[in-house]
Coordinates of C-alpha atoms in Angstrom, one line a residue:
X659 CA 151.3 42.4 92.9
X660 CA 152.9 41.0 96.5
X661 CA 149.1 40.6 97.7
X662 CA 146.5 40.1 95.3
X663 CA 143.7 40.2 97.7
X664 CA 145.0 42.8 99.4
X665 CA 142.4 45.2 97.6
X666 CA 139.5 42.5 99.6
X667 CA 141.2 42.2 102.6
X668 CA 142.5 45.8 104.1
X669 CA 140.1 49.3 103.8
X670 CA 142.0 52.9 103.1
X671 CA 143.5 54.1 106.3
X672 CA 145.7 57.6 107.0
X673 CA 147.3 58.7 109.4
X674 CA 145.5 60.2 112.2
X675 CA 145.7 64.3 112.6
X676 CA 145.8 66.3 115.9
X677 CA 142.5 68.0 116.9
X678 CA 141.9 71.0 115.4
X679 CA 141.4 72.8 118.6
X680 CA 145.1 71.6 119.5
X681 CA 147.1 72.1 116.1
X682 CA 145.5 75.7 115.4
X683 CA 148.0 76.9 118.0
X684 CA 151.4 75.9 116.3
X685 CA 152.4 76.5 112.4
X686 CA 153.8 72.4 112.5
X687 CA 152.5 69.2 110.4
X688 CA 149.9 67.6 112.6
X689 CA 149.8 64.3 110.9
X690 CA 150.0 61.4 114.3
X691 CA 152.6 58.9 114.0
X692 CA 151.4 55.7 111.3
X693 CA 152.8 51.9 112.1
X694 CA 155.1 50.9 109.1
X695 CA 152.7 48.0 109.3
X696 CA 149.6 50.0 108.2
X697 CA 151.7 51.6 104.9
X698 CA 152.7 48.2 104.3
X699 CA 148.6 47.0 103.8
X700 CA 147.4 50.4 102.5
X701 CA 150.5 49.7 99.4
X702 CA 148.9 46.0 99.1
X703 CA 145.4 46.9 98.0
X704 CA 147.0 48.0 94.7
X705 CA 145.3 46.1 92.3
X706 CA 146.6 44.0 89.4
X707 CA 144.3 46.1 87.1
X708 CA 146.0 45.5 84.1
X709 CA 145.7 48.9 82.9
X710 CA 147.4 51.0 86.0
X711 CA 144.9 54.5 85.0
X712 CA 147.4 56.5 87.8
X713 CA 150.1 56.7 85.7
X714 CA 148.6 59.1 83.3
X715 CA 146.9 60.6 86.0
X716 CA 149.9 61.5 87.6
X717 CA 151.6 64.3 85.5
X718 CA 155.5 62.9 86.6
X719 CA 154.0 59.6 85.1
X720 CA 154.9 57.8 88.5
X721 CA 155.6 53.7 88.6
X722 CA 152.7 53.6 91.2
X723 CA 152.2 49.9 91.3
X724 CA 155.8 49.2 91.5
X725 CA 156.9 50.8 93.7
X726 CA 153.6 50.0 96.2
X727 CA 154.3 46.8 95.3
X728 CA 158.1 47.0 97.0
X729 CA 156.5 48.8 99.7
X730 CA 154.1 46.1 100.6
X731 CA 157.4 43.7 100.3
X732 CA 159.4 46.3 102.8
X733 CA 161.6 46.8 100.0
X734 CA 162.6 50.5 100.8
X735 CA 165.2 51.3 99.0
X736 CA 163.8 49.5 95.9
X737 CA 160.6 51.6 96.8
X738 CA 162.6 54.5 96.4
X739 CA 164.7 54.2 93.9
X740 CA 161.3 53.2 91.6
X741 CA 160.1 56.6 93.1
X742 CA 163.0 58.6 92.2
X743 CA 163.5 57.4 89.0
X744 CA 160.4 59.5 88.0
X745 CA 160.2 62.1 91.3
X746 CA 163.0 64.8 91.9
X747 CA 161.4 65.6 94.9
X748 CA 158.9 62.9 96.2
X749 CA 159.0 64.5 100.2
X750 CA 157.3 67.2 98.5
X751 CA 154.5 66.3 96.6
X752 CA 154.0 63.3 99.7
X753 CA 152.8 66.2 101.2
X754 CA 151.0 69.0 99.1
X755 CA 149.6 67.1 95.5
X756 CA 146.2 67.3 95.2
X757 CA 146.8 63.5 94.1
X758 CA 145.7 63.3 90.7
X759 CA 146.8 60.1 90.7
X760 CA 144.2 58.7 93.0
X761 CA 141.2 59.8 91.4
X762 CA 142.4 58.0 88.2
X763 CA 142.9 54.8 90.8
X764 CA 141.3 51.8 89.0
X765 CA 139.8 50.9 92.9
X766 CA 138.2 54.3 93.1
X767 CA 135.6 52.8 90.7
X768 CA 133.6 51.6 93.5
X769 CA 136.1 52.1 96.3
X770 CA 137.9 54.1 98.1
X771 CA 141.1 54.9 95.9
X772 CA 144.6 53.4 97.1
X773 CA 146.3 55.5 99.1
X774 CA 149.5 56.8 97.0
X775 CA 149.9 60.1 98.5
X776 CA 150.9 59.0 102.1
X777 CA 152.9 55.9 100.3
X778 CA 154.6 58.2 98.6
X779 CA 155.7 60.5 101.3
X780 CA 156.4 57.5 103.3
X781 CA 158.8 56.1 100.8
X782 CA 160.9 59.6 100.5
X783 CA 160.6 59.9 104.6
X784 CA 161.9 56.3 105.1
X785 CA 165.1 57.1 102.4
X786 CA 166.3 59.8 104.3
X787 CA 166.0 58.4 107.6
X788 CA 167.5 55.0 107.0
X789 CA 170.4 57.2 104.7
X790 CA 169.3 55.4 101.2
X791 CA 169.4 59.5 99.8
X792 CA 172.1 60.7 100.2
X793 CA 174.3 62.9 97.8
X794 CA 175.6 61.8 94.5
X795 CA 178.1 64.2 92.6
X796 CA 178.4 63.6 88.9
X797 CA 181.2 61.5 87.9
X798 CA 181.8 63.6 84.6
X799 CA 181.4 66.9 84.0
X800 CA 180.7 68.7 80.4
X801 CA 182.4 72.0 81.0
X802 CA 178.9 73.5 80.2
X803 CA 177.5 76.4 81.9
X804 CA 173.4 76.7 82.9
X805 CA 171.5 79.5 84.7
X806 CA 168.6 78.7 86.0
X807 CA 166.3 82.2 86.7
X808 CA 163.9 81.1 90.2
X809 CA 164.1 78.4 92.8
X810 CA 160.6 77.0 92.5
X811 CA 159.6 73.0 92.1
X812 CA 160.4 73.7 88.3
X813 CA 164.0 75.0 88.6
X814 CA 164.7 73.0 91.4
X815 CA 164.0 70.3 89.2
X816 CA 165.8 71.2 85.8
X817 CA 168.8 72.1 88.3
X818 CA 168.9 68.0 89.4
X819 CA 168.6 66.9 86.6
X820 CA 171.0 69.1 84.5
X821 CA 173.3 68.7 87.4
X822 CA 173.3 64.9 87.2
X823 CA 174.1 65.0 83.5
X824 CA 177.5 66.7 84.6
X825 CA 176.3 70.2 83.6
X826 CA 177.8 73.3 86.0
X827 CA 174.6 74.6 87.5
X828 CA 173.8 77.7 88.8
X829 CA 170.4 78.7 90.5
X830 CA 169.5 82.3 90.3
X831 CA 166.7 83.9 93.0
X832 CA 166.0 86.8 94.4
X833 CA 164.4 85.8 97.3
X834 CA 166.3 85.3 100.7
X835 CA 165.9 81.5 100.5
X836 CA 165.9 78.6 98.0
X837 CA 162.8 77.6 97.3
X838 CA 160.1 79.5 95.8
X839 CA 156.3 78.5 96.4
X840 CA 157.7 76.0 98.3
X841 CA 159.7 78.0 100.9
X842 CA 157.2 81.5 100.6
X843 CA 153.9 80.3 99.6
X844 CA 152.8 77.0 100.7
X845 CA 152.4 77.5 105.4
X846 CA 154.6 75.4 107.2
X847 CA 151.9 73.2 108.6
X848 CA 151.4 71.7 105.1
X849 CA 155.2 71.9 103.8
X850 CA 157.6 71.8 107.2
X851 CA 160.6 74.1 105.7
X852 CA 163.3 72.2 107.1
X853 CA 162.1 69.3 104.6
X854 CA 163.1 71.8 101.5
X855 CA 166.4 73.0 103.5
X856 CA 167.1 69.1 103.5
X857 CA 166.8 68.7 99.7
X858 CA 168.4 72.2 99.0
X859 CA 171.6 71.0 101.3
X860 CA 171.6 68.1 99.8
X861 CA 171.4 69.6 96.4
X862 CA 174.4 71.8 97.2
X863 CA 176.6 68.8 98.0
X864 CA 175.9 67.2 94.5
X865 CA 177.7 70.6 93.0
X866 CA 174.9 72.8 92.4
X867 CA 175.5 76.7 93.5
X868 CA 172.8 78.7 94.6
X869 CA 172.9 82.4 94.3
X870 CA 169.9 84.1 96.8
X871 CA 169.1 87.8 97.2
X872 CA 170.0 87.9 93.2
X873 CA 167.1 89.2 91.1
X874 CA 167.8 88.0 87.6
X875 CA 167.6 91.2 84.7
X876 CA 168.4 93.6 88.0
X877 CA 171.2 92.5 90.2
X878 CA 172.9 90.8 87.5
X879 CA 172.3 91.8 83.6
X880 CA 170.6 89.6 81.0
X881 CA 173.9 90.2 79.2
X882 CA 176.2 88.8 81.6
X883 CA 174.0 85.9 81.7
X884 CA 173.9 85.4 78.2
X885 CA 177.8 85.9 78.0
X886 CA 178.5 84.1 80.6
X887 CA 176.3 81.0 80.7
X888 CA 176.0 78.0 77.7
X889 CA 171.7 78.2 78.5
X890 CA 169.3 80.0 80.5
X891 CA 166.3 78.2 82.1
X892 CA 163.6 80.4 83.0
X893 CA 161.6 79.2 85.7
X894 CA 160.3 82.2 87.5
X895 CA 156.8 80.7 88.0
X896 CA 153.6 82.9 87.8
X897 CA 153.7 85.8 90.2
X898 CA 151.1 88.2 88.7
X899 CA 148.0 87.8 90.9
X900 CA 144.8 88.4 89.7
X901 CA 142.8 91.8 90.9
X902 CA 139.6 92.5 92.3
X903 CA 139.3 96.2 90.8
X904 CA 136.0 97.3 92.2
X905 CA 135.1 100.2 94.5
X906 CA 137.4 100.4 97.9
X907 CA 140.1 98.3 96.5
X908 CA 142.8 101.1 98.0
X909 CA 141.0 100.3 101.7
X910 CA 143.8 99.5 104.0
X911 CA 142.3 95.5 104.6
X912 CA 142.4 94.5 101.0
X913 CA 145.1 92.6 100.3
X914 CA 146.2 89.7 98.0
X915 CA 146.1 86.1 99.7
X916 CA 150.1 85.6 99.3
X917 CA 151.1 88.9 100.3
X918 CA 149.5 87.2 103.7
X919 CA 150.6 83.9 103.3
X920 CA 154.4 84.9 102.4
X921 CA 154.1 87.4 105.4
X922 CA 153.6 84.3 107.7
X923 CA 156.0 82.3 106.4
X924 CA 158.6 84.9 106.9
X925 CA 157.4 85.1 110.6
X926 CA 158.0 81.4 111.1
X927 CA 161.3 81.6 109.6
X928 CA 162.1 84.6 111.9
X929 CA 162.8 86.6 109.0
X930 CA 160.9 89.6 110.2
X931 CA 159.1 89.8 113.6
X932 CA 156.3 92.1 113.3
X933 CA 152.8 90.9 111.5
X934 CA 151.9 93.9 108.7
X935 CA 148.7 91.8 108.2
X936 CA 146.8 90.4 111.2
X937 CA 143.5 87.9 111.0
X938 CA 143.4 88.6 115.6
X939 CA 140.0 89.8 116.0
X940 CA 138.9 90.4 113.0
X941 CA 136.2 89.0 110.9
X942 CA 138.0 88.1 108.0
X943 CA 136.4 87.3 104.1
X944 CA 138.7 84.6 102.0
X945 CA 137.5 85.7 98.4
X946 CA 138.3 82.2 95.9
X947 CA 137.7 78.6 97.0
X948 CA 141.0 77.3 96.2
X949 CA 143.9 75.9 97.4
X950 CA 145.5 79.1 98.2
X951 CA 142.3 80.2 100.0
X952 CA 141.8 77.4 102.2
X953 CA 145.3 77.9 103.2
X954 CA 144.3 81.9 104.2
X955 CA 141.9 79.9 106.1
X956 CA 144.3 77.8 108.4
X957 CA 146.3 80.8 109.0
X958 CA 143.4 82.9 109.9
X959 CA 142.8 80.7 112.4
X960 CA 146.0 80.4 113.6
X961 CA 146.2 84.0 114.0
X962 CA 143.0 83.6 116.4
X963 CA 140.5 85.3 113.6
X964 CA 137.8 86.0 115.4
X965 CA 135.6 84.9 112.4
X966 CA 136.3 83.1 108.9
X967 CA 134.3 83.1 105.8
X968 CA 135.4 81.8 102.1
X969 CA 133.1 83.0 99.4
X970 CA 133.4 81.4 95.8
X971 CA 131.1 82.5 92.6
X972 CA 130.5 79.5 91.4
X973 CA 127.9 77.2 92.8
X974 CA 128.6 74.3 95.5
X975 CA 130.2 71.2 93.5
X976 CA 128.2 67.7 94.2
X977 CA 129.2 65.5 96.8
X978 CA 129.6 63.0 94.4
X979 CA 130.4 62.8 90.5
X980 CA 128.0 63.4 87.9
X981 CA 127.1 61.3 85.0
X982 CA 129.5 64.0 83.0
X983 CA 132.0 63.7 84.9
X984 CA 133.0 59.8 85.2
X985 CA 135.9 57.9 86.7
X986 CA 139.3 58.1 85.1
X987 CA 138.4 62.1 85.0
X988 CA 139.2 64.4 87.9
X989 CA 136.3 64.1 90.4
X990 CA 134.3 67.9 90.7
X991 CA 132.6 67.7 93.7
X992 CA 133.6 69.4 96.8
X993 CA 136.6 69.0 99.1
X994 CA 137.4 69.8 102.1
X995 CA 140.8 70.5 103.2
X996 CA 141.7 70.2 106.8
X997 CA 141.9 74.4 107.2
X998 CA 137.6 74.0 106.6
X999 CA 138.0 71.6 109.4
X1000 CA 139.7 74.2 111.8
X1001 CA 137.1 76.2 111.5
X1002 CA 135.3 78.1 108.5
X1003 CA 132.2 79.3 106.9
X1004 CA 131.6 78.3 103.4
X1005 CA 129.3 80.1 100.7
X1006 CA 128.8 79.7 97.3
X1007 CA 127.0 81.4 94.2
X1008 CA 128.5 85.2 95.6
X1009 CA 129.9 88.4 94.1
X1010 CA 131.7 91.0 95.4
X1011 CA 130.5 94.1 94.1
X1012 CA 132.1 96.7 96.6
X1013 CA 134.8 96.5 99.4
X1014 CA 133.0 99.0 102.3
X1015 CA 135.0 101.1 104.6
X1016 CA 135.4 103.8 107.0
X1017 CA 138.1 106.2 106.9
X1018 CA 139.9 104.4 104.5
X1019 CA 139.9 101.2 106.4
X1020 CA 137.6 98.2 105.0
X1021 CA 134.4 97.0 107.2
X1022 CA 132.7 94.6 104.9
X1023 CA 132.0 93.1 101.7
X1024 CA 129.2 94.6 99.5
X1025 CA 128.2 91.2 98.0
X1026 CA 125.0 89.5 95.8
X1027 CA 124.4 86.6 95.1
X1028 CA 124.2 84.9 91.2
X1029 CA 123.3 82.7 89.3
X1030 CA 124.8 81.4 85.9
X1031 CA 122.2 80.7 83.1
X1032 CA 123.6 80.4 79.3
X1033 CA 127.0 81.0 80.1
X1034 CA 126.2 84.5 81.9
X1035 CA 126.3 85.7 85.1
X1036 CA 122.8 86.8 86.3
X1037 CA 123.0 88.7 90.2
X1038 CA 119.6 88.6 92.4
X1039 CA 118.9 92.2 93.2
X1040 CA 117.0 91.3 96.0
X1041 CA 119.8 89.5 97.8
X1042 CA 122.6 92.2 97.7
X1043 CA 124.2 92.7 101.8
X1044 CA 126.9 93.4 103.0
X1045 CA 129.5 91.3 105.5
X1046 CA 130.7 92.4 108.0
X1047 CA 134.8 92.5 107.6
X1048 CA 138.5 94.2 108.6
X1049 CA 140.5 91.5 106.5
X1050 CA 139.6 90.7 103.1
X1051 CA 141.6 88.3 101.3
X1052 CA 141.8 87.8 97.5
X1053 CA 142.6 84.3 96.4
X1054 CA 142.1 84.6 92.9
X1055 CA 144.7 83.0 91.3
X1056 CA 147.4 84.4 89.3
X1057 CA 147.4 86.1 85.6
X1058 CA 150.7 85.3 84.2
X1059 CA 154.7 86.1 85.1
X1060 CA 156.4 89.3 85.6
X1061 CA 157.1 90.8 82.1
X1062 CA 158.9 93.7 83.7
X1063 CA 162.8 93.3 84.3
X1064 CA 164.4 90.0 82.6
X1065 CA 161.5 89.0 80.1
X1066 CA 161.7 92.6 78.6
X1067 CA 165.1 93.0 78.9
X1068 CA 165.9 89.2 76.8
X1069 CA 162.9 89.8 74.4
X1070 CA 160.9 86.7 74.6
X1071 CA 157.8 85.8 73.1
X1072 CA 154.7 85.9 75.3
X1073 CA 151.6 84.0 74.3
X1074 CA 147.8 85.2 74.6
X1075 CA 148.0 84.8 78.3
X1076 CA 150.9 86.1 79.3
X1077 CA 153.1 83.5 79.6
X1078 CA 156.9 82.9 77.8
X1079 CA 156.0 81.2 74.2
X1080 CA 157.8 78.2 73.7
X1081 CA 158.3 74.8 71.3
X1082 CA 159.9 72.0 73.2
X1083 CA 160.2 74.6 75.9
X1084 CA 162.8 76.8 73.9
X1085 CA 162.1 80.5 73.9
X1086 CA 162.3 82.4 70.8
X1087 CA 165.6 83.8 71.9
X1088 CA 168.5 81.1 71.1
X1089 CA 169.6 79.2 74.5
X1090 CA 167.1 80.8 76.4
X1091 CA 164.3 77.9 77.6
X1092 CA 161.5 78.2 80.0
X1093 CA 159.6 75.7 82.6
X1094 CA 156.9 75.5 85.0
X1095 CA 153.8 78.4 85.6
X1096 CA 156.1 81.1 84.0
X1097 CA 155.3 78.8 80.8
X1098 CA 152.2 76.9 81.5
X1099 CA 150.5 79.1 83.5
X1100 CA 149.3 78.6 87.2
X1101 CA 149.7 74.9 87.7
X1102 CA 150.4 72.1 90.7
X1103 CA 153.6 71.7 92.3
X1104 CA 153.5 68.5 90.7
X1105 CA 153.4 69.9 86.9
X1106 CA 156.3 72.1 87.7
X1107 CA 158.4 69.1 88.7
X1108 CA 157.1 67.3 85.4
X1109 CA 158.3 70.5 83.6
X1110 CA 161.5 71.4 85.0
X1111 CA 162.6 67.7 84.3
X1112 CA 161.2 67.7 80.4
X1113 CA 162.8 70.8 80.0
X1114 CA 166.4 69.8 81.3
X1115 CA 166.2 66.9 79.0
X1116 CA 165.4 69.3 76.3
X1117 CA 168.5 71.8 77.6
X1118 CA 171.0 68.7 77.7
X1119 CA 170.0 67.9 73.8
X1120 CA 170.6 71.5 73.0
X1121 CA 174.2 71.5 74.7
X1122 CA 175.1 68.2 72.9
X1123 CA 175.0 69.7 69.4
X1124 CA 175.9 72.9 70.4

């Protein structure tokens, strides 16, 4: 490594935030400005560990000391091109990975873990301002034909990468915008959406065509696409959420957490102008303890909730890890996002046994509280209350894709969840592939790169013997 010592000699710094009283008023990043100099020391305490443990933990299987170590030499565009080679889209996960890399950080034995997340997006920022990315149009071209059925991380990704092979590319979604999760789901003051317009431009000028407001299986048939196009990737992520099917679900104030979320982001991007779900006033109950909740949280707030409570079943995670759950393994204990910062009530150990109403609009949560002893779930009758509520949001996850329209209509193979059955993501229909949630399951932004990319390569082998 450039600095040895570095490790010794510099402590894990980020970039400052605005105060949560001021950034709860605008849906913008609120990371301060960072001195180059400060990225520069944070990439020299990457160790010379021998064994660099963040390159399994990363699912893209990211050069991490390499390119820190370029970074620490003010090497941009080596830094970048080390980061590329492995990351489509590294202005993306800089900002909204969960970081698996860093808890498998050799220094996180007894240290804080190097900070790879904000070297990461500082690498991809640096690129495009100093014009190191720009486009590059394939030199050759195959004469082959690919569809690629949703916009998300994972076709974005199989769209680059069959694209630079010198395949004709053509991304399918039926959305109004490119860009899935990214563009709908994730709120602007985690993922800024002129970042993905930047990537999807510059996508366009290396050749590939995007067709929006085009709902695969519907507004153009699975046998047209199959006529028409050499291979089909299916990448239409997971979109099913999962239900809370107990009494006064129908109460006007139930609703799923992205039907919220996407709401706002459409608001941002002045795609419609009046709210069809508001958090003003209300008391409103986030239902889940994930990501997705925590960002129901920040919007809440930014729609000037009057109160905000997250409940979870399962009990609170440890600070730190327990014996069973030791370094390289990802750390359970509890996090706290910067929505809980903004402002937030947490519980833990609750159920939701009935939504409460009054004339068919919701006014609390009929909840208990549980335990979990031998694998079951054990409620204390004694505890059973009810909070007060006028938004509940459900932030459950998601079940599987839609099977309705194009799965149906091509005949794939589903698996026990749900999801498209695949070897070496190849469907059971011939030319037909799949990536990302609609294959995996729910999954980081981060696996859905690593997907779309494995499957492209898998796509481009197919189309060689073909």
């Amino acid at each position: 490594m450039g600095k040895p010592t570095g490790f010794l000699e510099y402590i894990r710094e980020l970039p400052l935030k605005e105060e949560p009283s001021e950034r709860i008023n605008t849906y913008t990043e609120f990371d301060l400005p960072f001195p180059e100099e400060k990225t520069n020391e944070q990439a020299a305490r990457c160790m010379d560990c021998g064994v660099p443990f963040c390159h399994s933990g990363c699912p893209l299987g990211n050069k991490i000391p390499d390119f820190n170590d370029a970074v620490y030499r003010k090497e941009w565009a080596e830094a970048w091109s080390i980061l590329k080679s492995t990351n489509n889209f590294p202005e993306f996960t800089g900002r909204i990975c969960p970081a698996p890399c860093e808890a498998a950080c050799v220094l996180g034995i007894n240290q804080p873990s190097v900070a790879i997340e904000h070297i990461e997006k500082s690498i991809a920022e640096k690129a495009f301002n100093l014009g190191i990315e720009k486009a590059r149009r394939p030199q050759t071209s195959t004469g082959k034909k690919i569809a690629i059925v949703g916009s998300g991380p994972a076709g974005l990704a199989a769209a680059d990468q069959l694209n630079q092979s010198g395949h004709q590319v053509t991304v399918f979604e039926r959305d109004e915008e490119v860009g899935g999760l990214l563009r709908y789901g994730i709120p602007d003051f985690k993922l800024d959406k002129e970042v993905v317009v930047r990537r999807v431009r510059l996508l366009e000028e290396e050749g590939i065509s995007f067709k929006t407001r085009c709902n695969a299986g519907v507004d153009i048939s699975t046998n047209e696409l199959e006529k028409e196009f050499d291979a089909i990737v299916l990448c239409g992520g997971s979109t099913i959420p999962r239900d809370l099917p107990i009494p006064g679900r129908e109460l006007e104030g139930v609703y799923f957490a992205m039907e919220f979320l996407t709401q706002q982001n459409r608001e941002v991007a002045e795609e419609i102008r009046q709210r069809a779900i508001s958090a003003e006033g209300k008391d409103v109950v986030i239902i889940g303890g994930g990501d997705t909740g925590s960002d129901c949280i920040g919007t809440s707030n930014r729609h000037k909730a009057n109160s905000v409570i997250q409940i979870e079943i399962m009990d609170k995670p440890p600070m730190e890890r327990s014996a069973l759950n030791p370094w390289p393994e990802w750390p359970l204990i509890l996090r706290t996002s910067t929505s809980h910062e903004e402002g937030c009530e947490r519980r833990w150990a609750i159920l939701t046994k009935e939504f409460v109403g009054e004339r068919g609009k919701l006014s609390g949560l009929k909840v208990v509280d549980v335990t979990f002893k031998n694998g079951k779930l054990i409620e204390d009758p004694d505890s059973e209350r009810v909070i007060p509520a006028q938004l509940a949001l459900i932030a459950a996850g998601f079940l599987h894709p839609q099977k309705e329209g194009l799965l149906e209509q091509l005949g794939v193979d589903l698996d026990r969840q749900g999801n498209v059955a695949t070897k070496n993501f190849k469907t059971s229909v011939n030319k037909v592939f799949a990536a990302g949630d609609i294959r995996r399951g729910q999954s980081l932004v981060v696996w859905a790169i690593a997907e779309g990319r494995k499957a492209a390569k898998q796509v481009d082998e197919f189309l060689k013997v073909e």
